[in-house]
Amino acid sequence: MRDAYLIGAGQSDYGSFPGESYRSLFRTAFENARDSVPDGIESEAVDEAVVGTLGVGGRQLGLPGPAVTEHVGLHGIPVTRVENACAASGYSVRQGVQAIRSGMADVVLASGVEIMTDVSGDAVRYWLGVSGETEWERLSGTTFAGVYAQMASRHMQEYGTTREQLSHVAVKNHENGAKNPHAQLGFECSLEDAMDAPTVADPLNLYHCCPTTDGAACVLLASEDVVENYTDDPIRVAGVGAGSDRVGLFQRDTYTAVPASQYAADRAYEMAGYGPDDLDFAEVHDCFAIAELMAYSDLGLCEPEEAGEFVASGKTGRDGEMPVNTSGGLKSKGHPIGATGAGQVVEVFKQLSGEAGERQLDDPQIGLTHNVGGSGGAAVVHVFEKGGAPSAPGSASGRSPRDTGGDAA
């Protein structure tokens, strides 16, 4: 099978935009992605498109893919809509890689879009709730904040995690987001601010929760057969992994991990030939502060009982040994459901291309994205490697691989 390469990526600003539509935000993201391709690309070169969206508010539930791709001039190509809750566009990237690896396309647009701020708070909670377990969780009154609060409470009980450690996630991500011109909440916060915010669902407070967001993100992928037409410094999609689990938290064997993330990570590492110790940075799904702490251990960056200290020690800061969420993460950058996974890839593209501005890391070579749907019913992980040919990969160290089988990507 052919390798797939990341040749361009762009996004709109994330935030609340009463004057914008899902089409206009998508156009901005698409044009930014097209303009980011080092040697340029014509729209006519795109063979296929995949669009991730939940459709918050009910707008264009049928055929949202052609509704946005035709708007930007991508006429006549196959377009697929992907819905996997918050992991929708992470899966759209995976599907784009599959199309290239199978030989059905040479250039694919993988993307996502969401408008969340033009409906009432009750309506937003409804649309978010449909991605949870409907019969026993949502209809009994449980919100996503409530579900993740249960995870946080159990993590505190089992591993001694503290509210202060949860608050360090917010402080770090706001520090990074303040350096990201696309971020919705582009301001810094102090540890005191993050500790003293109003409670949302005990033990989670306002600074432990991401905002609702409008935005779009687009990623351009190319096959090994044509990548040299677009860049002399390609970024290889080294590994792809995806996994699923029971949608309801109450149905699972653990409250302190997301097994779907573990399955996805193992498959991505196996395909890439890299392990967690080989990563230079990661963009992880931090819809709530506890989600980032669980991601550390689910991805093999540390043991579960070490997660709180891992962030509090500064190891996941931009100057730390394992930078996480240099974009600001969902917490500061924002969380436009359908666009989130592709937006994570935008940050990887910028970091590996040396175009991340004030938040640029020192010559990163390998980056990872981790995108979760709902409270863990689905997850997808990508590993990206700077350079056209695989360098000698390190051992997949950090933990023993599970017997998960191969990923079909």
XYZ file of N, CA and C in Angstrom, residues 85-213:
387
model
N -19.236 11.863 16.452
C -19.258 12.838 17.553
C -18.020 13.719 17.464
N -17.348 13.930 18.579
C -16.211 14.851 18.627
C -15.015 14.343 17.832
N -15.025 13.069 17.452
C -13.929 12.488 16.663
C -14.239 12.485 15.176
N -15.247 13.234 14.739
C -15.688 13.160 13.345
C -14.573 13.454 12.354
N -13.873 14.583 12.523
C -12.865 14.910 11.507
C -11.541 14.199 11.740
N -11.313 13.672 12.945
C -10.191 12.758 13.110
C -10.390 11.527 12.247
N -11.622 11.058 12.223
C -11.952 9.923 11.362
C -11.974 10.330 9.894
N -12.290 11.581 9.591
C -12.242 12.000 8.186
C -10.802 11.969 7.678
N -9.839 12.318 8.536
C -8.427 12.210 8.156
C -8.071 10.748 7.925
N -8.509 9.890 8.824
C -8.241 8.451 8.663
C -8.825 7.943 7.350
N -10.049 8.362 7.027
C -10.670 7.905 5.793
C -9.924 8.437 4.571
N -9.404 9.662 4.674
C -8.593 10.192 3.588
C -7.325 9.384 3.372
N -6.697 8.981 4.481
C -5.506 8.132 4.375
C -5.861 6.802 3.723
N -7.003 6.237 4.110
C -7.427 4.970 3.513
C -7.618 5.103 2.000
N -8.224 6.196 1.567
C -8.461 6.384 0.136
C -7.146 6.430 -0.627
N -6.146 7.075 -0.043
C -4.837 7.163 -0.696
C -4.119 5.822 -0.661
N -4.112 5.170 0.492
C -3.406 3.895 0.606
C -4.031 2.822 -0.286
N -5.330 2.916 -0.525
C -5.996 1.920 -1.370
C -5.751 2.150 -2.856
N -5.276 3.336 -3.224
C -5.055 3.668 -4.620
C -6.230 4.336 -5.297
N -7.301 4.639 -4.553
C -8.488 5.232 -5.166
C -8.367 6.742 -5.358
N -7.390 7.361 -4.696
C -7.221 8.812 -4.842
C -5.758 9.161 -4.631
N -5.316 10.250 -5.256
C -3.964 10.754 -5.058
C -3.940 11.974 -4.142
N -4.987 12.780 -4.172
C -5.082 13.949 -3.303
C -6.468 13.957 -2.661
N -6.505 14.054 -1.342
C -7.768 14.027 -0.600
C -7.835 15.223 0.340
N -9.008 15.839 0.387
C -9.297 16.861 1.390
C -10.028 16.193 2.543
N -9.424 16.217 3.738
C -10.058 15.715 4.959
C -10.360 16.914 5.842
N -11.583 17.014 6.331
C -12.005 18.286 6.908
C -13.092 18.105 7.949
N -13.455 19.222 8.588
C -14.565 19.229 9.527
C -15.067 20.636 9.728
N -16.327 20.745 10.144
C -16.929 22.065 10.368
C -18.052 21.934 11.384
N -18.247 22.975 12.183
C -19.351 22.994 13.135
C -19.696 24.427 13.502
N -21.000 24.695 13.628
C -21.504 25.938 14.207
C -22.254 25.553 15.475
N -21.826 26.078 16.628
C -22.406 25.662 17.901
C -23.004 26.809 18.707
N -22.682 28.038 18.357
C -23.002 29.151 19.256
C -24.264 29.927 18.869
N -24.975 29.502 17.830
C -26.163 30.250 17.427
C -27.457 29.592 17.888
N -27.339 28.641 18.812
C -28.518 28.034 19.420
C -28.420 28.201 20.933
N -29.503 27.965 21.630
C -29.529 28.164 23.080
C -28.656 27.156 23.800
N -28.335 27.461 25.049
C -27.555 26.536 25.856
C -28.232 25.189 25.996
N -29.559 25.186 26.148
C -30.296 23.927 26.244
C -30.170 23.126 24.949
N -30.242 23.821 23.824
C -30.132 23.125 22.535
C -28.733 22.553 22.345
N -27.719 23.310 22.744
C -26.349 22.799 22.642
C -26.186 21.547 23.496
N -26.708 21.601 24.724
C -26.597 20.420 25.598
C -27.327 19.228 24.995
N -28.444 19.481 24.313
C -29.154 18.388 23.648
C -28.277 17.754 22.576
N -27.692 18.586 21.708
C -26.900 18.066 20.600
C -25.635 17.383 21.083
N -25.049 17.892 22.148
C -23.902 17.194 22.730
C -24.359 15.871 23.340
N -25.528 15.899 23.960
C -26.018 14.694 24.635
C -26.300 13.538 23.716
N -26.638 13.813 22.446
C -26.942 12.709 21.549
C -25.708 11.867 21.249
N -24.540 12.348 21.617
C -23.318 11.568 21.424
C -22.991 10.722 22.648
N -23.807 10.842 23.694
C -23.652 9.982 24.853
C -24.635 8.829 24.780
N -24.628 7.990 25.785
C -25.562 6.875 25.838
C -26.960 7.457 26.087
N -27.853 7.251 25.131
C -29.123 7.972 25.135
C -30.092 7.474 26.205
N -30.288 6.176 26.279
C -31.376 5.652 27.113
C -31.113 5.799 28.600
N -29.873 5.519 29.032
C -29.613 5.458 30.469
C -28.807 6.631 30.993
N -28.155 7.385 30.122
C -27.384 8.536 30.590
C -28.074 9.852 30.239
N -28.249 10.130 28.961
C -28.786 11.446 28.588
C -30.217 11.636 29.087
N -31.094 10.635 28.884
C -32.492 10.807 29.261
C -32.711 10.773 30.768
N -31.718 10.359 31.511
C -31.814 10.428 32.971
C -31.218 11.725 33.509
N -30.772 12.603 32.603
C -30.316 13.926 33.014
C -28.821 14.115 33.077
N -28.041 13.106 32.727
C -26.587 13.230 32.804
C -26.050 14.053 31.633
N -25.192 15.009 31.927
C -24.523 15.798 30.894
C -23.113 15.250 30.671
N -22.445 15.735 29.621
C -21.062 15.308 29.414
C -20.158 15.796 30.544
N -20.424 17.003 31.050
C -19.651 17.462 32.202
C -19.846 16.520 33.373
N -21.083 16.042 33.550
C -21.349 15.104 34.634
C -20.641 13.781 34.451
N -20.598 13.290 33.214
C -19.910 12.027 32.942
C -18.414 12.158 33.218
N -17.805 13.243 32.716
C -16.367 13.421 32.956
C -16.076 13.746 34.419
N -17.038 14.343 35.122
C -16.867 14.561 36.558
C -16.799 13.225 37.296
N -17.575 12.248 36.853
C -17.481 10.913 37.447
C -16.095 10.316 37.222
N -15.567 10.506 36.011
C -14.216 10.026 35.722
C -13.198 10.710 36.631
N -13.343 12.034 36.778
C -12.399 12.788 37.607
C -12.478 12.340 39.058
N -13.680 12.146 39.568
C -13.841 11.728 40.958
C -13.178 10.379 41.201
N -13.381 9.462 40.260
C -12.773 8.131 40.411
C -11.256 8.213 40.297
N -10.757 9.066 39.386
C -9.314 9.228 39.222
C -8.700 9.780 40.506
N -9.369 10.726 41.129
C -8.893 11.281 42.390
C -8.859 10.216 43.486
N -9.903 9.423 43.535
C -9.990 8.388 44.566
C -8.944 7.306 44.357
N -8.767 6.910 43.098
C -7.896 5.766 42.823
C -6.420 6.143 42.785
N -6.105 7.349 42.286
C -4.706 7.709 42.061
C -4.248 8.932 42.851
N -5.126 9.515 43.635
C -4.723 10.679 44.421
C -4.605 11.953 43.618
N -5.186 11.993 42.427
C -5.175 13.198 41.600
C -5.891 14.330 42.340
N -5.411 15.558 42.176
C -5.963 16.693 42.914
C -6.577 17.723 41.965
N -7.412 18.601 42.542
C -7.979 19.694 41.754
C -6.883 20.629 41.247
N -5.844 20.785 42.032
C -4.736 21.640 41.598
C -4.078 21.067 40.359
N -3.913 19.748 40.310
C -3.316 19.138 39.123
C -4.229 19.284 37.910
N -5.545 19.139 38.102
C -6.481 19.401 37.016
C -6.342 20.841 36.524
N -6.149 21.760 37.449
C -6.051 23.173 37.097
C -4.774 23.483 36.336
N -3.728 22.701 36.552
C -2.492 22.902 35.796
C -2.716 22.648 34.299
N -3.653 21.765 33.945
C -3.978 21.549 32.530
C -4.484 22.851 31.920
N -5.388 23.525 32.632
C -5.936 24.786 32.128
C -4.866 25.857 32.008
N -4.015 25.976 33.008
C -2.970 27.003 32.989
C -2.045 26.800 31.804
N -1.610 25.562 31.592
C -0.706 25.255 30.473
C -1.364 25.539 29.129
N -2.584 25.073 28.973
C -3.231 25.201 27.666
C -3.615 26.643 27.355
N -3.984 27.403 28.374
C -4.246 28.821 28.133
C -2.952 29.574 27.803
N -1.857 29.182 28.411
C -0.575 29.811 28.072
C -0.245 29.577 26.605
N -0.495 28.363 26.131
C -0.249 28.061 24.721
C -1.264 28.757 23.818
N -2.536 28.728 24.212
C -3.572 29.343 23.396
C -3.404 30.843 23.247
N -2.816 31.473 24.252
C -2.572 32.912 24.180
C -1.594 33.258 23.064
N -0.858 32.276 22.575
C 0.102 32.465 21.484
C -0.432 31.937 20.158
N -1.717 31.554 20.145
C -2.333 31.022 18.933
C -3.388 32.011 18.443
N -3.153 32.676 17.327
C -4.107 33.688 16.856
C -5.466 33.125 16.475
N -5.591 31.809 16.312
C -6.873 31.204 15.969
C -7.686 30.810 17.204
N -7.124 30.925 18.407
C -7.769 30.383 19.601
C -8.986 31.188 20.023
N -9.987 30.484 20.491
C -11.204 31.121 20.987
C -10.952 31.838 22.311
N -10.280 31.175 23.232
C -9.985 31.753 24.541
C -8.483 32.028 24.609
N -8.053 33.000 23.828
C -6.624 33.273 23.675
C -6.073 34.162 24.762
N -6.209 33.745 25.993
C -5.678 34.517 27.118
C -5.094 33.552 28.143
N -4.149 34.061 28.919
C -3.551 33.247 29.969
C -4.422 33.272 31.222
N -4.244 32.283 32.050
C -4.912 32.275 33.350
C -3.917 31.810 34.403
N -4.107 32.268 35.610
C -3.238 31.865 36.710
C -3.769 30.582 37.336
N -2.943 29.932 38.111
C -3.384 28.742 38.833
C -4.513 29.106 39.794
N -4.431 30.268 40.393
C -5.496 30.714 41.299
C -6.805 30.881 40.544
N -6.744 31.480 39.329
C -7.946 31.614 38.506
C -8.574 30.246 38.239
N -7.731 29.307 37.852
C -8.218 27.986 37.478
C -8.722 27.194 38.677
N -8.208 27.472 39.843
C -8.643 26.777 41.061
C -9.962 27.326 41.586
N -10.169 28.638 41.423
C -11.288 29.311 42.094
C -12.502 29.530 41.206
N -12.518 28.989 40.006
C -13.639 29.202 39.081
C -14.902 28.503 39.588
N -16.067 28.952 39.135
C -17.328 28.333 39.572
C -17.412 26.859 39.188
N -18.027 26.079 40.040
C -18.186 24.652 39.795
C -19.193 24.413 38.674
N -18.853 23.495 37.776
C -19.763 23.071 36.718
C -20.382 21.726 37.072
N -19.552 20.756 37.367
C -19.981 19.432 37.839
C -18.860 18.938 38.738
N -19.076 18.990 40.020
C -18.031 18.681 40.996
C -17.358 17.337 40.683
N -16.027 17.291 40.601
C -15.029 18.288 40.993
C -14.564 19.215 39.864
N -15.257 19.235 38.726
C -14.832 20.062 37.599
C -15.433 21.454 37.693
N -14.589 22.464 37.467
C -15.089 23.832 37.438
C -14.979 24.396 36.020
N -15.295 25.679 35.890
C -15.371 26.294 34.566
C -14.055 26.191 33.804
N -12.934 26.335 34.497
C -11.635 26.283 33.823
C -11.195 24.855 33.496
N -11.947 23.883 33.953
C -11.649 22.491 33.624
C -12.454 22.014 32.419
N -13.252 22.895 31.804
C -14.165 22.531 30.724
C -13.881 23.379 29.489
N -13.941 22.760 28.317
C -13.728 23.503 27.076
C -14.987 24.280 26.706
N -14.861 25.283 25.839
C -16.026 26.065 25.416
C -16.753 25.420 24.241
N -17.958 25.929 23.956
C -18.639 25.589 22.700
C -18.155 26.569 21.633
N -18.035 26.097 20.407
C -17.214 26.807 19.428
C -17.752 26.671 18.014
